[in-house]
Amino acid sequence: EGRLQLVAFAGILLVELAVLGLLYFNATNKLASIGKEINDTKAAVAKLKDEVKDAEELKNQADTLSKQLEVLAQLESQRTGPVRVLDELQAVLSPPSNEEARYKQLQLNWNVEWDTKRLWLTALKEAKGGSFKMEGGAVNADDVAEFLQRLTTSSHFKDIQLDVVKAQDGQAQTESGAKRRVSYVTFKLAGKLDYAGKPAAGAPGKKG
């Protein structure tokens, strides 16, 4: 009977060991699976961080490029702006060169029959901040009014303010060499220059 009990105890112990071994094996496999999931998750997180980092770098590169383009555009405006301003001033002080230019000037309410030689400029000075001052003369005040109309409807001259119009007397030399007395006016005006404005309407010598 004692041997039977010993055999039975040994059998039970073997069964328990087998069960424990099975449980240990299952637990080990489960831990390995969990470890794999953890490693996979860490890898996914690392990949996501890299993607986010790449996205941030791309955004920073895009921002840097955008700023560079703005600087280049500003430099280009500073380089070509004065040329466009002078082109427009030439257009303002020129008769229409063709029918298209004539039509554009009419649309701006310019007097296309105005003799642009009746007005002349003696000074154009630009100050800081894009402001400018202009001086000149004209046959009479009507010519100054036409010039102001053209400037106020131009693309590059803004906020035009007429400071003074003053009547003057002087002498002019005729073709025969004789001198005669003439009356004219001088004027001073101020405003702001917009280098980014559109090209002048009806610029002389330019077609559509």
Backbone as JSON Lines, residues from 0, in Angstrom:
{"i":0,"aa":"E","n":[0.84,-1.21,0.0],"ca":[0.0,0.0,0.0],"c":[0.87,1.25,0.0]}
{"i":1,"aa":"G","n":[1.98,1.19,0.73],"ca":[2.89,2.34,0.76],"c":[3.49,2.61,-0.6]}
{"i":2,"aa":"R","n":[3.78,1.54,-1.33],"ca":[4.36,1.73,-2.66],"c":[3.35,2.31,-3.6]}
{"i":3,"aa":"L","n":[2.08,1.86,-3.42],"ca":[1.03,2.4,-4.3],"c":[0.87,3.9,-4.08]}
{"i":4,"aa":"Q","n":[0.92,4.31,-2.81],"ca":[0.79,5.73,-2.51],"c":[1.95,6.52,-3.1]}
{"i":5,"aa":"L","n":[3.15,5.92,-3.02],"ca":[4.33,6.6,-3.56],"c":[4.24,6.75,-5.06]}
{"i":6,"aa":"V","n":[3.74,5.66,-5.7],"ca":[3.59,5.73,-7.16],"c":[2.54,6.76,-7.54]}
{"i":7,"aa":"A","n":[1.44,6.75,-6.75],"ca":[0.37,7.71,-7.04],"c":[0.87,9.14,-6.86]}
{"i":8,"aa":"F","n":[1.64,9.38,-5.79],"ca":[2.18,10.72,-5.54],"c":[3.13,11.13,-6.65]}
{"i":9,"aa":"A","n":[3.94,10.17,-7.09],"ca":[4.88,10.48,-8.17],"c":[4.13,10.8,-9.45]}
{"i":10,"aa":"G","n":[3.02,10.07,-9.67],"ca":[2.23,10.35,-10.88],"c":[1.61,11.73,-10.84]}
{"i":11,"aa":"I","n":[1.06,12.04,-9.63],"ca":[0.46,13.37,-9.49],"c":[1.51,14.46,-9.69]}
{"i":12,"aa":"L","n":[2.72,14.22,-9.14],"ca":[3.79,15.2,-9.27],"c":[4.19,15.38,-10.72]}
{"i":13,"aa":"L","n":[4.23,14.27,-11.46],"ca":[4.57,14.37,-12.88],"c":[3.52,15.15,-13.64]}
{"i":14,"aa":"V","n":[2.24,14.89,-13.28],"ca":[1.16,15.62,-13.96],"c":[1.26,17.11,-13.67]}
{"i":15,"aa":"E","n":[1.52,17.43,-12.38],"ca":[1.65,18.84,-12.01],"c":[2.83,19.49,-12.73]}
{"i":16,"aa":"L","n":[3.94,18.73,-12.79],"ca":[5.1,19.28,-13.5],"c":[4.8,19.5,-14.97]}
{"i":17,"aa":"A","n":[4.04,18.56,-15.55],"ca":[3.67,18.7,-16.96],"c":[2.78,19.92,-17.17]}
{"i":18,"aa":"V","n":[1.81,20.07,-16.23],"ca":[0.91,21.23,-16.33],"c":[1.69,22.52,-16.16]}
{"i":19,"aa":"L","n":[2.58,22.52,-15.14],"ca":[3.38,23.72,-14.92],"c":[4.28,24.02,-16.11]}
{"i":20,"aa":"G","n":[4.84,22.93,-16.69],"ca":[5.67,23.13,-17.87],"c":[4.88,23.7,-19.03]}
{"i":21,"aa":"L","n":[3.65,23.19,-19.18],"ca":[2.79,23.71,-20.26],"c":[2.44,25.17,-20.02]}
{"i":22,"aa":"L","n":[2.1,25.47,-18.75],"ca":[1.77,26.85,-18.41],"c":[2.98,27.77,-18.63]}
{"i":23,"aa":"Y","n":[4.17,27.26,-18.24],"ca":[5.39,28.05,-18.43],"c":[5.66,28.28,-19.91]}
{"i":24,"aa":"F","n":[5.46,27.21,-20.68],"ca":[5.68,27.33,-22.13],"c":[4.72,28.35,-22.75]}
{"i":25,"aa":"N","n":[3.43,28.25,-22.34],"ca":[2.44,29.21,-22.85],"c":[2.76,30.63,-22.42]}
{"i":26,"aa":"A","n":[3.17,30.76,-21.14],"ca":[3.5,32.09,-20.64],"c":[4.71,32.66,-21.36]}
{"i":27,"aa":"T","n":[5.7,31.77,-21.6],"ca":[6.9,32.22,-22.32],"c":[6.56,32.67,-23.73]}
{"i":28,"aa":"N","n":[5.71,31.88,-24.4],"ca":[5.28,32.26,-25.76],"c":[4.51,33.58,-25.75]}
{"i":29,"aa":"K","n":[3.64,33.71,-24.71],"ca":[2.84,34.94,-24.64],"c":[3.74,36.15,-24.38]}
{"i":30,"aa":"L","n":[4.72,35.94,-23.47],"ca":[5.66,37.03,-23.2],"c":[6.46,37.39,-24.44]}
{"i":31,"aa":"A","n":[6.86,36.35,-25.19],"ca":[7.6,36.6,-26.42],"c":[6.75,37.36,-27.42]}
{"i":32,"aa":"S","n":[5.45,36.97,-27.48],"ca":[4.53,37.66,-28.4],"c":[4.34,39.12,-27.98]}
{"i":33,"aa":"I","n":[4.18,39.31,-26.65],"ca":[4.02,40.68,-26.14],"c":[5.29,41.49,-26.4]}
{"i":34,"aa":"G","n":[6.45,40.84,-26.19],"ca":[7.71,41.52,-26.46],"c":[7.83,41.92,-27.91]}
{"i":35,"aa":"K","n":[7.39,41.02,-28.79],"ca":[7.42,41.34,-30.23],"c":[6.5,42.51,-30.55]}
{"i":36,"aa":"E","n":[5.3,42.5,-29.93],"ca":[4.36,43.61,-30.15],"c":[4.95,44.93,-29.65]}
{"i":37,"aa":"I","n":[5.63,44.83,-28.48],"ca":[6.25,46.04,-27.94],"c":[7.34,46.56,-28.88]}
{"i":38,"aa":"N","n":[8.16,45.63,-29.37],"ca":[9.22,46.03,-30.29],"c":[8.65,46.61,-31.59]}
{"i":39,"aa":"D","n":[7.58,45.95,-32.1],"ca":[6.93,46.46,-33.31],"c":[6.36,47.85,-33.08]}
{"i":40,"aa":"T","n":[5.74,48.02,-31.9],"ca":[5.17,49.34,-31.57],"c":[6.26,50.39,-31.47]}
{"i":41,"aa":"K","n":[7.37,50.02,-30.82],"ca":[8.5,50.96,-30.72],"c":[9.03,51.33,-32.1]}
{"i":42,"aa":"A","n":[9.12,50.32,-32.97],"ca":[9.6,50.59,-34.32],"c":[8.65,51.51,-35.07]}
{"i":43,"aa":"A","n":[7.32,51.27,-34.89],"ca":[6.32,52.11,-35.55],"c":[6.4,53.54,-35.03]}
{"i":44,"aa":"V","n":[6.58,53.67,-33.7],"ca":[6.69,55.01,-33.1],"c":[7.94,55.71,-33.62]}
{"i":45,"aa":"A","n":[9.05,54.98,-33.69],"ca":[10.29,55.57,-34.2],"c":[10.14,56.01,-35.65]}
{"i":46,"aa":"K","n":[9.45,55.17,-36.45],"ca":[9.22,55.51,-37.85],"c":[8.34,56.75,-37.97]}
{"i":47,"aa":"L","n":[7.3,56.79,-37.1],"ca":[6.4,57.95,-37.11],"c":[7.16,59.21,-36.72]}
{"i":48,"aa":"K","n":[8.04,59.08,-35.72],"ca":[8.84,60.24,-35.32],"c":[9.73,60.71,-36.46]}
{"i":49,"aa":"D","n":[10.31,59.75,-37.18],"ca":[11.15,60.11,-38.33],"c":[10.33,60.82,-39.4]}
{"i":50,"aa":"E","n":[9.09,60.3,-39.62],"ca":[8.23,60.93,-40.63],"c":[7.84,62.34,-40.21]}
{"i":51,"aa":"V","n":[7.52,62.48,-38.91],"ca":[7.17,63.81,-38.4],"c":[8.37,64.75,-38.51]}
{"i":52,"aa":"K","n":[9.55,64.2,-38.18],"ca":[10.77,65.01,-38.29],"c":[11.02,65.42,-39.73]}
{"i":53,"aa":"D","n":[10.83,64.46,-40.65],"ca":[11.0,64.77,-42.07],"c":[10.0,65.83,-42.52]}
{"i":54,"aa":"A","n":[8.75,65.69,-42.03],"ca":[7.71,66.67,-42.39],"c":[8.08,68.06,-41.87]}
{"i":55,"aa":"E","n":[8.59,68.11,-40.62],"ca":[9.0,69.39,-40.05],"c":[10.17,69.99,-40.83]}
{"i":56,"aa":"E","n":[11.11,69.11,-41.22],"ca":[12.25,69.59,-42.01],"c":[11.79,70.12,-43.36]}
{"i":57,"aa":"L","n":[10.83,69.39,-43.98],"ca":[10.29,69.86,-45.26],"c":[9.59,71.2,-45.1]}
{"i":58,"aa":"K","n":[8.84,71.33,-43.99],"ca":[8.14,72.59,-43.74],"c":[9.14,73.72,-43.53]}
{"i":59,"aa":"N","n":[10.2,73.43,-42.75],"ca":[11.23,74.45,-42.53],"c":[11.92,74.83,-43.83]}
{"i":60,"aa":"Q","n":[12.18,73.82,-44.67],"ca":[12.8,74.09,-45.96],"c":[11.88,74.93,-46.84]}
{"i":61,"aa":"A","n":[10.57,74.6,-46.8],"ca":[9.6,75.36,-47.59],"c":[9.51,76.8,-47.09]}
{"i":62,"aa":"D","n":[9.53,76.98,-45.75],"ca":[9.49,78.34,-45.19],"c":[10.74,79.12,-45.58]}
{"i":63,"aa":"T","n":[11.89,78.46,-45.51],"ca":[13.14,79.12,-45.89],"c":[13.13,79.52,-47.36]}
{"i":64,"aa":"L","n":[12.65,78.6,-48.2],"ca":[12.57,78.88,-49.64],"c":[11.61,80.03,-49.92]}
{"i":65,"aa":"S","n":[10.48,80.04,-49.2],"ca":[9.5,81.12,-49.38],"c":[10.1,82.47,-49.01]}
{"i":66,"aa":"K","n":[10.86,82.5,-47.91],"ca":[11.5,83.75,-47.5],"c":[12.54,84.19,-48.52]}
{"i":67,"aa":"Q","n":[13.28,83.22,-49.05],"ca":[14.28,83.56,-50.07],"c":[13.62,84.13,-51.32]}
{"i":68,"aa":"L","n":[12.47,83.54,-51.69],"ca":[11.75,84.04,-52.86],"c":[11.23,85.46,-52.62]}
{"i":69,"aa":"E","n":[10.78,85.73,-51.38],"ca":[10.31,87.08,-51.05],"c":[11.45,88.09,-51.16]}
{"i":70,"aa":"V","n":[12.62,87.69,-50.66],"ca":[13.79,88.58,-50.74],"c":[14.17,88.83,-52.19]}
{"i":71,"aa":"L","n":[14.17,87.76,-53.0],"ca":[14.51,87.9,-54.41],"c":[13.5,88.8,-55.13]}
{"i":72,"aa":"A","n":[12.2,88.62,-54.79],"ca":[11.17,89.45,-55.4],"c":[11.36,90.91,-55.02]}
{"i":73,"aa":"Q","n":[11.74,91.14,-53.76],"ca":[11.98,92.51,-53.32],"c":[13.17,93.12,-54.04]}
{"i":74,"aa":"L","n":[14.24,92.33,-54.17],"ca":[15.42,92.81,-54.88],"c":[15.1,93.1,-56.34]}
{"i":75,"aa":"E","n":[14.29,92.21,-56.95],"ca":[13.91,92.41,-58.35],"c":[13.07,93.68,-58.5]}
{"i":76,"aa":"S","n":[12.17,93.9,-57.51],"ca":[11.35,95.11,-57.54],"c":[12.21,96.36,-57.41]}
{"i":77,"aa":"Q","n":[13.21,96.29,-56.52],"ca":[14.1,97.43,-56.35],"c":[14.95,97.69,-57.59]}
{"i":78,"aa":"R","n":[15.24,96.61,-58.31],"ca":[16.08,96.75,-59.51],"c":[15.28,97.29,-60.69]}
{"i":79,"aa":"T","n":[14.08,96.75,-60.88],"ca":[13.28,97.12,-62.05],"c":[12.26,98.2,-61.77]}
{"i":80,"aa":"G","n":[11.96,98.43,-60.47],"ca":[10.93,99.4,-60.11],"c":[11.18,100.78,-60.68]}
{"i":81,"aa":"P","n":[12.37,101.37,-60.45],"ca":[12.62,102.71,-60.98],"c":[12.48,102.79,-62.49]}
{"i":82,"aa":"V","n":[12.85,101.72,-63.19],"ca":[12.7,101.71,-64.65],"c":[11.24,101.8,-65.04]}
{"i":83,"aa":"R","n":[10.38,101.02,-64.35],"ca":[8.95,101.05,-64.65],"c":[8.34,102.41,-64.33]}
{"i":84,"aa":"V","n":[8.83,103.03,-63.23],"ca":[8.33,104.36,-62.86],"c":[8.66,105.37,-63.95]}
{"i":85,"aa":"L","n":[9.89,105.34,-64.43],"ca":[10.29,106.27,-65.49],"c":[9.54,105.99,-66.79]}
{"i":86,"aa":"D","n":[9.29,104.7,-67.08],"ca":[8.5,104.36,-68.27],"c":[7.1,104.94,-68.18]}
{"i":87,"aa":"E","n":[6.52,104.83,-66.98],"ca":[5.17,105.35,-66.82],"c":[5.15,106.87,-66.89]}
{"i":88,"aa":"L","n":[6.16,107.5,-66.31],"ca":[6.22,108.96,-66.38],"c":[6.36,109.41,-67.83]}
{"i":89,"aa":"Q","n":[7.11,108.66,-68.6],"ca":[7.24,108.96,-70.03],"c":[5.89,108.81,-70.73]}
{"i":90,"aa":"A","n":[5.13,107.77,-70.33],"ca":[3.8,107.57,-70.92],"c":[2.86,108.71,-70.56]}
{"i":91,"aa":"V","n":[2.96,109.17,-69.3],"ca":[2.11,110.27,-68.84],"c":[2.4,111.54,-69.63]}
{"i":92,"aa":"L","n":[3.66,111.73,-69.99],"ca":[4.06,112.95,-70.69],"c":[4.22,112.73,-72.19]}
{"i":93,"aa":"S","n":[3.49,111.76,-72.73],"ca":[3.56,111.47,-74.17],"c":[2.16,111.32,-74.74]}
{"i":94,"aa":"P","n":[1.98,111.71,-75.99],"ca":[0.68,111.47,-76.65],"c":[0.52,109.98,-76.93]}
{"i":95,"aa":"P","n":[-0.69,109.5,-77.15],"ca":[-0.89,108.07,-77.45],"c":[-0.16,107.68,-78.73]}
{"i":96,"aa":"S","n":[0.49,106.52,-78.68],"ca":[1.3,106.08,-79.82],"c":[0.5,105.31,-80.86]}
{"i":97,"aa":"N","n":[-0.67,104.8,-80.46],"ca":[-1.51,104.04,-81.39],"c":[-2.95,104.06,-80.87]}
{"i":98,"aa":"E","n":[-3.84,103.42,-81.6],"ca":[-5.26,103.46,-81.24],"c":[-5.52,102.74,-79.91]}
{"i":99,"aa":"E","n":[-4.78,101.68,-79.66],"ca":[-4.97,100.96,-78.4],"c":[-4.56,101.84,-77.22]}
{"i":100,"aa":"A","n":[-3.42,102.52,-77.36],"ca":[-2.98,103.42,-76.31],"c":[-3.96,104.58,-76.14]}
{"i":101,"aa":"R","n":[-4.49,105.05,-77.25],"ca":[-5.48,106.14,-77.2],"c":[-6.72,105.7,-76.43]}
{"i":102,"aa":"Y","n":[-7.17,104.47,-76.7],"ca":[-8.36,103.94,-76.03],"c":[-8.1,103.82,-74.52]}
{"i":103,"aa":"K","n":[-6.92,103.31,-74.15],"ca":[-6.59,103.15,-72.73],"c":[-6.54,104.49,-72.02]}
{"i":104,"aa":"Q","n":[-6.0,105.51,-72.7],"ca":[-5.94,106.83,-72.09],"c":[-7.34,107.42,-71.92]}
{"i":105,"aa":"L","n":[-8.2,107.18,-72.9],"ca":[-9.58,107.65,-72.78],"c":[-10.29,106.99,-71.61]}
{"i":106,"aa":"Q","n":[-10.0,105.7,-71.41],"ca":[-10.61,104.98,-70.29],"c":[-10.17,105.56,-68.95]}
{"i":107,"aa":"L","n":[-9.0,106.14,-68.91],"ca":[-8.49,106.76,-67.68],"c":[-8.89,108.22,-67.58]}
{"i":108,"aa":"N","n":[-9.71,108.66,-68.52],"ca":[-10.19,110.05,-68.54],"c":[-9.05,111.03,-68.79]}
{"i":109,"aa":"W","n":[-8.07,110.6,-69.61],"ca":[-7.02,111.51,-70.03],"c":[-7.48,112.26,-71.28]}
{"i":110,"aa":"N","n":[-7.04,113.49,-71.4],"ca":[-7.31,114.28,-72.6],"c":[-6.29,113.88,-73.67]}
{"i":111,"aa":"V","n":[-6.71,113.05,-74.6],"ca":[-5.78,112.51,-75.61],"c":[-5.33,113.59,-76.6]}
{"i":112,"aa":"E","n":[-6.01,114.73,-76.61],"ca":[-5.62,115.82,-77.51],"c":[-4.65,116.79,-76.84]}
{"i":113,"aa":"W","n":[-4.35,116.54,-75.58],"ca":[-3.47,117.45,-74.84],"c":[-2.06,117.43,-75.42]}
{"i":114,"aa":"D","n":[-1.49,118.62,-75.61],"ca":[-0.12,118.75,-76.09],"c":[0.81,118.6,-74.89]}
{"i":115,"aa":"T","n":[1.46,117.47,-74.8],"ca":[2.29,117.17,-73.63],"c":[3.51,118.09,-73.51]}
{"i":116,"aa":"K","n":[3.82,118.81,-74.58],"ca":[4.95,119.74,-74.52],"c":[4.61,121.0,-73.73]}
{"i":117,"aa":"R","n":[3.34,121.14,-73.36],"ca":[2.92,122.32,-72.59],"c":[3.3,122.2,-71.11]}
{"i":118,"aa":"L","n":[3.87,121.07,-70.72],"ca":[4.28,120.89,-69.33],"c":[5.66,120.23,-69.31]}
{"i":119,"aa":"W","n":[6.49,120.64,-68.38],"ca":[7.84,120.09,-68.27],"c":[8.21,119.91,-66.8]}
{"i":120,"aa":"L","n":[9.09,118.98,-66.55],"ca":[9.54,118.7,-65.19],"c":[10.95,119.23,-64.99]}
{"i":121,"aa":"T","n":[11.19,119.77,-63.8],"ca":[12.53,120.28,-63.48],"c":[13.19,119.5,-62.35]}
{"i":122,"aa":"A","n":[12.41,118.74,-61.58],"ca":[13.0,117.98,-60.48],"c":[12.08,116.83,-60.08]}
{"i":123,"aa":"L","n":[12.69,115.71,-59.75],"ca":[11.98,114.55,-59.2],"c":[12.9,113.92,-58.17]}
{"i":124,"aa":"K","n":[12.52,114.01,-56.91],"ca":[13.37,113.51,-55.83],"c":[12.6,112.48,-55.01]}
{"i":125,"aa":"E","n":[13.26,111.36,-54.75],"ca":[12.66,110.31,-53.93],"c":[13.27,110.35,-52.53]}
{"i":126,"aa":"A","n":[12.42,110.23,-51.51],"ca":[12.87,110.23,-50.13],"c":[12.65,108.84,-49.52]}
{"i":127,"aa":"K","n":[13.01,108.69,-48.26],"ca":[12.83,107.41,-47.58],"c":[11.35,107.07,-47.47]}
{"i":128,"aa":"G","n":[11.07,105.78,-47.47],"ca":[9.68,105.35,-47.34],"c":[8.91,105.37,-48.63]}
{"i":129,"aa":"G","n":[9.58,105.65,-49.74],"ca":[8.9,105.65,-51.03],"c":[8.21,106.94,-51.39]}
{"i":130,"aa":"S","n":[8.33,107.98,-50.56],"ca":[7.72,109.27,-50.9],"c":[8.58,110.0,-51.92]}
{"i":131,"aa":"F","n":[7.96,110.92,-52.64],"ca":[8.7,111.69,-53.64],"c":[8.17,113.11,-53.71]}
{"i":132,"aa":"K","n":[9.0,113.98,-54.26],"ca":[8.6,115.36,-54.54],"c":[8.95,115.67,-55.99]}
{"i":133,"aa":"M","n":[8.07,116.42,-56.63],"ca":[8.24,116.73,-58.04],"c":[8.01,118.22,-58.25]}
{"i":134,"aa":"E","n":[8.82,118.8,-59.13],"ca":[8.67,120.21,-59.48],"c":[8.69,120.35,-61.0]}
{"i":135,"aa":"G","n":[8.01,121.38,-61.47],"ca":[8.0,121.6,-62.91],"c":[7.29,122.89,-63.27]}
{"i":136,"aa":"G","n":[7.09,123.06,-64.57],"ca":[6.4,124.24,-65.07],"c":[5.41,123.85,-66.15]}
{"i":137,"aa":"A","n":[4.49,124.77,-66.45],"ca":[3.48,124.51,-67.47],"c":[3.02,125.84,-68.06]}
{"i":138,"aa":"V","n":[2.38,125.75,-69.21],"ca":[1.89,126.97,-69.85],"c":[0.83,127.63,-68.99]}
{"i":139,"aa":"N","n":[-0.08,126.82,-68.43],"ca":[-1.1,127.38,-67.54],"c":[-1.58,126.31,-66.55]}
{"i":140,"aa":"A","n":[-2.51,126.7,-65.69],"ca":[-3.0,125.8,-64.64],"c":[-3.76,124.61,-65.21]}
{"i":141,"aa":"D","n":[-4.4,124.78,-66.38],"ca":[-5.12,123.67,-66.99],"c":[-4.17,122.52,-67.34]}
{"i":142,"aa":"D","n":[-2.98,122.87,-67.76],"ca":[-1.99,121.83,-68.08],"c":[-1.58,121.07,-66.81]}
{"i":143,"aa":"V","n":[-1.46,121.8,-65.71],"ca":[-1.13,121.15,-64.44],"c":[-2.26,120.21,-64.02]}
{"i":144,"aa":"A","n":[-3.5,120.65,-64.24],"ca":[-4.66,119.82,-63.89],"c":[-4.68,118.53,-64.7]}
{"i":145,"aa":"E","n":[-4.35,118.61,-65.98],"ca":[-4.3,117.41,-66.82],"c":[-3.19,116.47,-66.34]}
{"i":146,"aa":"F","n":[-2.06,117.05,-65.98],"ca":[-0.94,116.24,-65.49],"c":[-1.32,115.53,-64.19]}
{"i":147,"aa":"L","n":[-2.02,116.23,-63.31],"ca":[-2.47,115.62,-62.05],"c":[-3.45,114.49,-62.31]}
{"i":148,"aa":"Q","n":[-4.36,114.68,-63.26],"ca":[-5.3,113.63,-63.62],"c":[-4.56,112.37,-64.08]}
{"i":149,"aa":"R","n":[-3.54,112.57,-64.85],"ca":[-2.78,111.43,-65.36],"c":[-1.99,110.74,-64.25]}
{"i":150,"aa":"L","n":[-1.41,111.52,-63.36],"ca":[-0.65,110.91,-62.27],"c":[-1.55,110.14,-61.31]}
{"i":151,"aa":"T","n":[-2.69,110.72,-60.97],"ca":[-3.58,110.08,-59.99],"c":[-4.2,108.8,-60.53]}
{"i":152,"aa":"T","n":[-4.24,108.63,-61.84],"ca":[-4.78,107.39,-62.42],"c":[-3.68,106.47,-62.91]}
{"i":153,"aa":"S","n":[-2.43,106.78,-62.55],"ca":[-1.31,105.94,-62.97],"c":[-1.13,104.78,-62.0]}
{"i":154,"aa":"S","n":[-0.21,103.89,-62.31],"ca":[0.0,102.69,-61.5],"c":[1.06,102.85,-60.43]}
{"i":155,"aa":"H","n":[2.05,103.69,-60.68],"ca":[3.19,103.78,-59.78],"c":[3.2,105.05,-58.92]}
{"i":156,"aa":"F","n":[2.38,106.02,-59.23],"ca":[2.34,107.27,-58.47],"c":[1.05,107.29,-57.64]}
{"i":157,"aa":"K","n":[1.2,107.37,-56.31],"ca":[0.06,107.28,-55.41],"c":[0.0,108.5,-54.48]}
{"i":158,"aa":"D","n":[-1.21,108.73,-53.95],"ca":[-1.43,109.78,-52.94],"c":[-0.87,111.12,-53.39]}
{"i":159,"aa":"I","n":[-1.22,111.52,-54.59],"ca":[-0.7,112.77,-55.15],"c":[-1.31,113.97,-54.43]}
{"i":160,"aa":"Q","n":[-0.44,114.88,-53.99],"ca":[-0.87,116.11,-53.33],"c":[-0.19,117.3,-54.01]}
{"i":161,"aa":"L","n":[-1.01,118.21,-54.53],"ca":[-0.47,119.42,-55.15],"c":[-0.15,120.43,-54.06]}
{"i":162,"aa":"D","n":[1.11,120.81,-53.95],"ca":[1.53,121.74,-52.89],"c":[1.29,123.19,-53.29]}
{"i":163,"aa":"V","n":[1.72,123.56,-54.5],"ca":[1.6,124.96,-54.9],"c":[1.61,125.08,-56.42]}
{"i":164,"aa":"V","n":[0.84,126.04,-56.92],"ca":[0.9,126.46,-58.32],"c":[1.09,127.97,-58.31]}
{"i":165,"aa":"K","n":[2.15,128.43,-58.94],"ca":[2.49,129.85,-58.86],"c":[2.67,130.43,-60.25]}
{"i":166,"aa":"A","n":[2.02,131.56,-60.49],"ca":[2.15,132.24,-61.78],"c":[3.52,132.91,-61.88]}
{"i":167,"aa":"Q","n":[4.09,132.83,-63.09],"ca":[5.41,133.4,-63.31],"c":[5.41,134.21,-64.61]}
{"i":168,"aa":"D","n":[6.3,135.18,-64.66],"ca":[6.53,135.95,-65.89],"c":[7.98,135.75,-66.3]}
{"i":169,"aa":"G","n":[8.21,135.62,-67.6],"ca":[9.57,135.44,-68.07],"c":[9.7,135.88,-69.51]}
{"i":170,"aa":"Q","n":[10.81,135.55,-70.09],"ca":[11.07,135.91,-71.48],"c":[11.41,134.66,-72.28]}
{"i":171,"aa":"A","n":[10.93,134.64,-73.51],"ca":[11.22,133.53,-74.42],"c":[11.79,134.1,-75.7]}
{"i":172,"aa":"Q","n":[12.68,133.35,-76.3],"ca":[13.32,133.8,-77.53],"c":[12.59,133.2,-78.73]}
{"i":173,"aa":"T","n":[12.21,134.04,-79.66],"ca":[11.53,133.59,-80.87],"c":[12.54,133.03,-81.86]}
{"i":174,"aa":"E","n":[12.04,132.47,-82.97],"ca":[12.91,131.9,-84.0],"c":[13.8,132.97,-84.64]}
{"i":175,"aa":"S","n":[13.31,134.19,-84.65],"ca":[14.11,135.27,-85.25],"c":[15.16,135.8,-84.28]}
{"i":176,"aa":"G","n":[15.13,135.32,-83.04],"ca":[16.11,135.77,-82.06],"c":[15.58,136.86,-81.16]}
{"i":177,"aa":"A","n":[14.4,137.36,-81.45],"ca":[13.83,138.4,-80.61],"c":[13.29,137.79,-79.32]}
{"i":178,"aa":"K","n":[13.25,138.59,-78.29],"ca":[12.73,138.13,-77.01],"c":[11.34,138.71,-76.78]}
{"i":179,"aa":"R","n":[10.49,137.87,-76.2],"ca":[9.15,138.34,-75.89],"c":[8.76,137.86,-74.49]}
{"i":180,"aa":"R","n":[7.88,138.6,-73.9],"ca":[7.44,138.29,-72.54],"c":[6.42,137.16,-72.58]}
{"i":181,"aa":"V","n":[6.56,136.22,-71.66],"ca":[5.62,135.1,-71.59],"c":[5.2,134.9,-70.14]}
{"i":182,"aa":"S","n":[4.01,134.36,-69.99],"ca":[3.5,134.0,-68.67],"c":[3.37,132.48,-68.59]}
{"i":183,"aa":"Y","n":[3.69,131.93,-67.46],"ca":[3.56,130.48,-67.26],"c":[3.36,130.22,-65.77]}
{"i":184,"aa":"V","n":[3.27,128.98,-65.4],"ca":[3.1,128.64,-63.99],"c":[4.15,127.6,-63.6]}
{"i":185,"aa":"T","n":[4.52,127.62,-62.34],"ca":[5.37,126.56,-61.78],"c":[4.55,125.82,-60.73]}
{"i":186,"aa":"F","n":[4.91,124.59,-60.49],"ca":[4.14,123.79,-59.52],"c":[5.08,122.88,-58.73]}
{"i":187,"aa":"K","n":[4.58,122.51,-57.57],"ca":[5.25,121.52,-56.73],"c":[4.2,120.53,-56.24]}
{"i":188,"aa":"L","n":[4.54,119.27,-56.28],"ca":[3.61,118.25,-55.78],"c":[4.4,117.14,-55.08]}
{"i":189,"aa":"A","n":[3.68,116.34,-54.32],"ca":[4.31,115.25,-53.58],"c":[3.41,114.02,-53.64]}
{"i":190,"aa":"G","n":[3.98,112.89,-53.3],"ca":[3.21,111.65,-53.32],"c":[4.09,110.48,-52.91]}
{"i":191,"aa":"K","n":[3.62,109.28,-53.25],"ca":[4.37,108.06,-52.94],"c":[4.56,107.24,-54.21]}
{"i":192,"aa":"L","n":[5.68,106.54,-54.26],"ca":[5.98,105.68,-55.4],"c":[5.64,104.23,-55.06]}
{"i":193,"aa":"D","n":[4.96,103.58,-55.97],"ca":[4.62,102.16,-55.81],"c":[5.32,101.38,-56.91]}
{"i":194,"aa":"Y","n":[6.48,100.81,-56.58],"ca":[7.26,100.1,-57.59],"c":[6.59,98.81,-58.05]}
{"i":195,"aa":"A","n":[5.66,98.29,-57.26],"ca":[5.01,97.02,-57.62],"c":[3.78,97.23,-58.49]}
{"i":196,"aa":"G","n":[3.47,98.46,-58.86],"ca":[2.29,98.72,-59.66],"c":[2.36,98.08,-61.03]}
{"i":197,"aa":"K","n":[1.21,98.0,-61.69],"ca":[1.15,97.43,-63.03],"c":[1.8,98.38,-64.04]}
{"i":198,"aa":"P","n":[2.18,97.88,-65.21],"ca":[2.78,98.72,-66.24],"c":[1.87,99.88,-66.63]}
{"i":199,"aa":"A","n":[2.47,100.94,-67.1],"ca":[1.72,102.13,-67.47],"c":[0.76,101.85,-68.6]}
{"i":200,"aa":"A","n":[-0.4,102.49,-68.54],"ca":[-1.39,102.34,-69.61],"c":[-0.98,103.2,-70.79]}
{"i":201,"aa":"G","n":[-1.0,102.61,-71.96],"ca":[-0.72,103.37,-73.17],"c":[0.69,103.89,-73.24]}
{"i":202,"aa":"A","n":[1.65,103.1,-72.8],"ca":[3.04,103.55,-72.88],"c":[3.44,103.72,-74.33]}
{"i":203,"aa":"P","n":[4.17,104.78,-74.65],"ca":[4.5,105.05,-76.04],"c":[5.37,103.96,-76.64]}
{"i":204,"aa":"G","n":[5.05,103.62,-77.88],"ca":[5.87,102.66,-78.59],"c":[5.6,101.23,-78.23]}
{"i":205,"aa":"K","n":[4.58,100.95,-77.4],"ca":[4.3,99.58,-76.98],"c":[2.92,99.17,-77.46]}
{"i":206,"aa":"K","n":[2.82,98.0,-78.0],"ca":[1.54,97.48,-78.46],"c":[1.17,96.28,-77.62]}
{"i":207,"aa":"G","n":[-0.19,96.24,-77.27],"ca":[-0.79,95.14,-76.53],"c":[0.12,94.19,-75.97]}
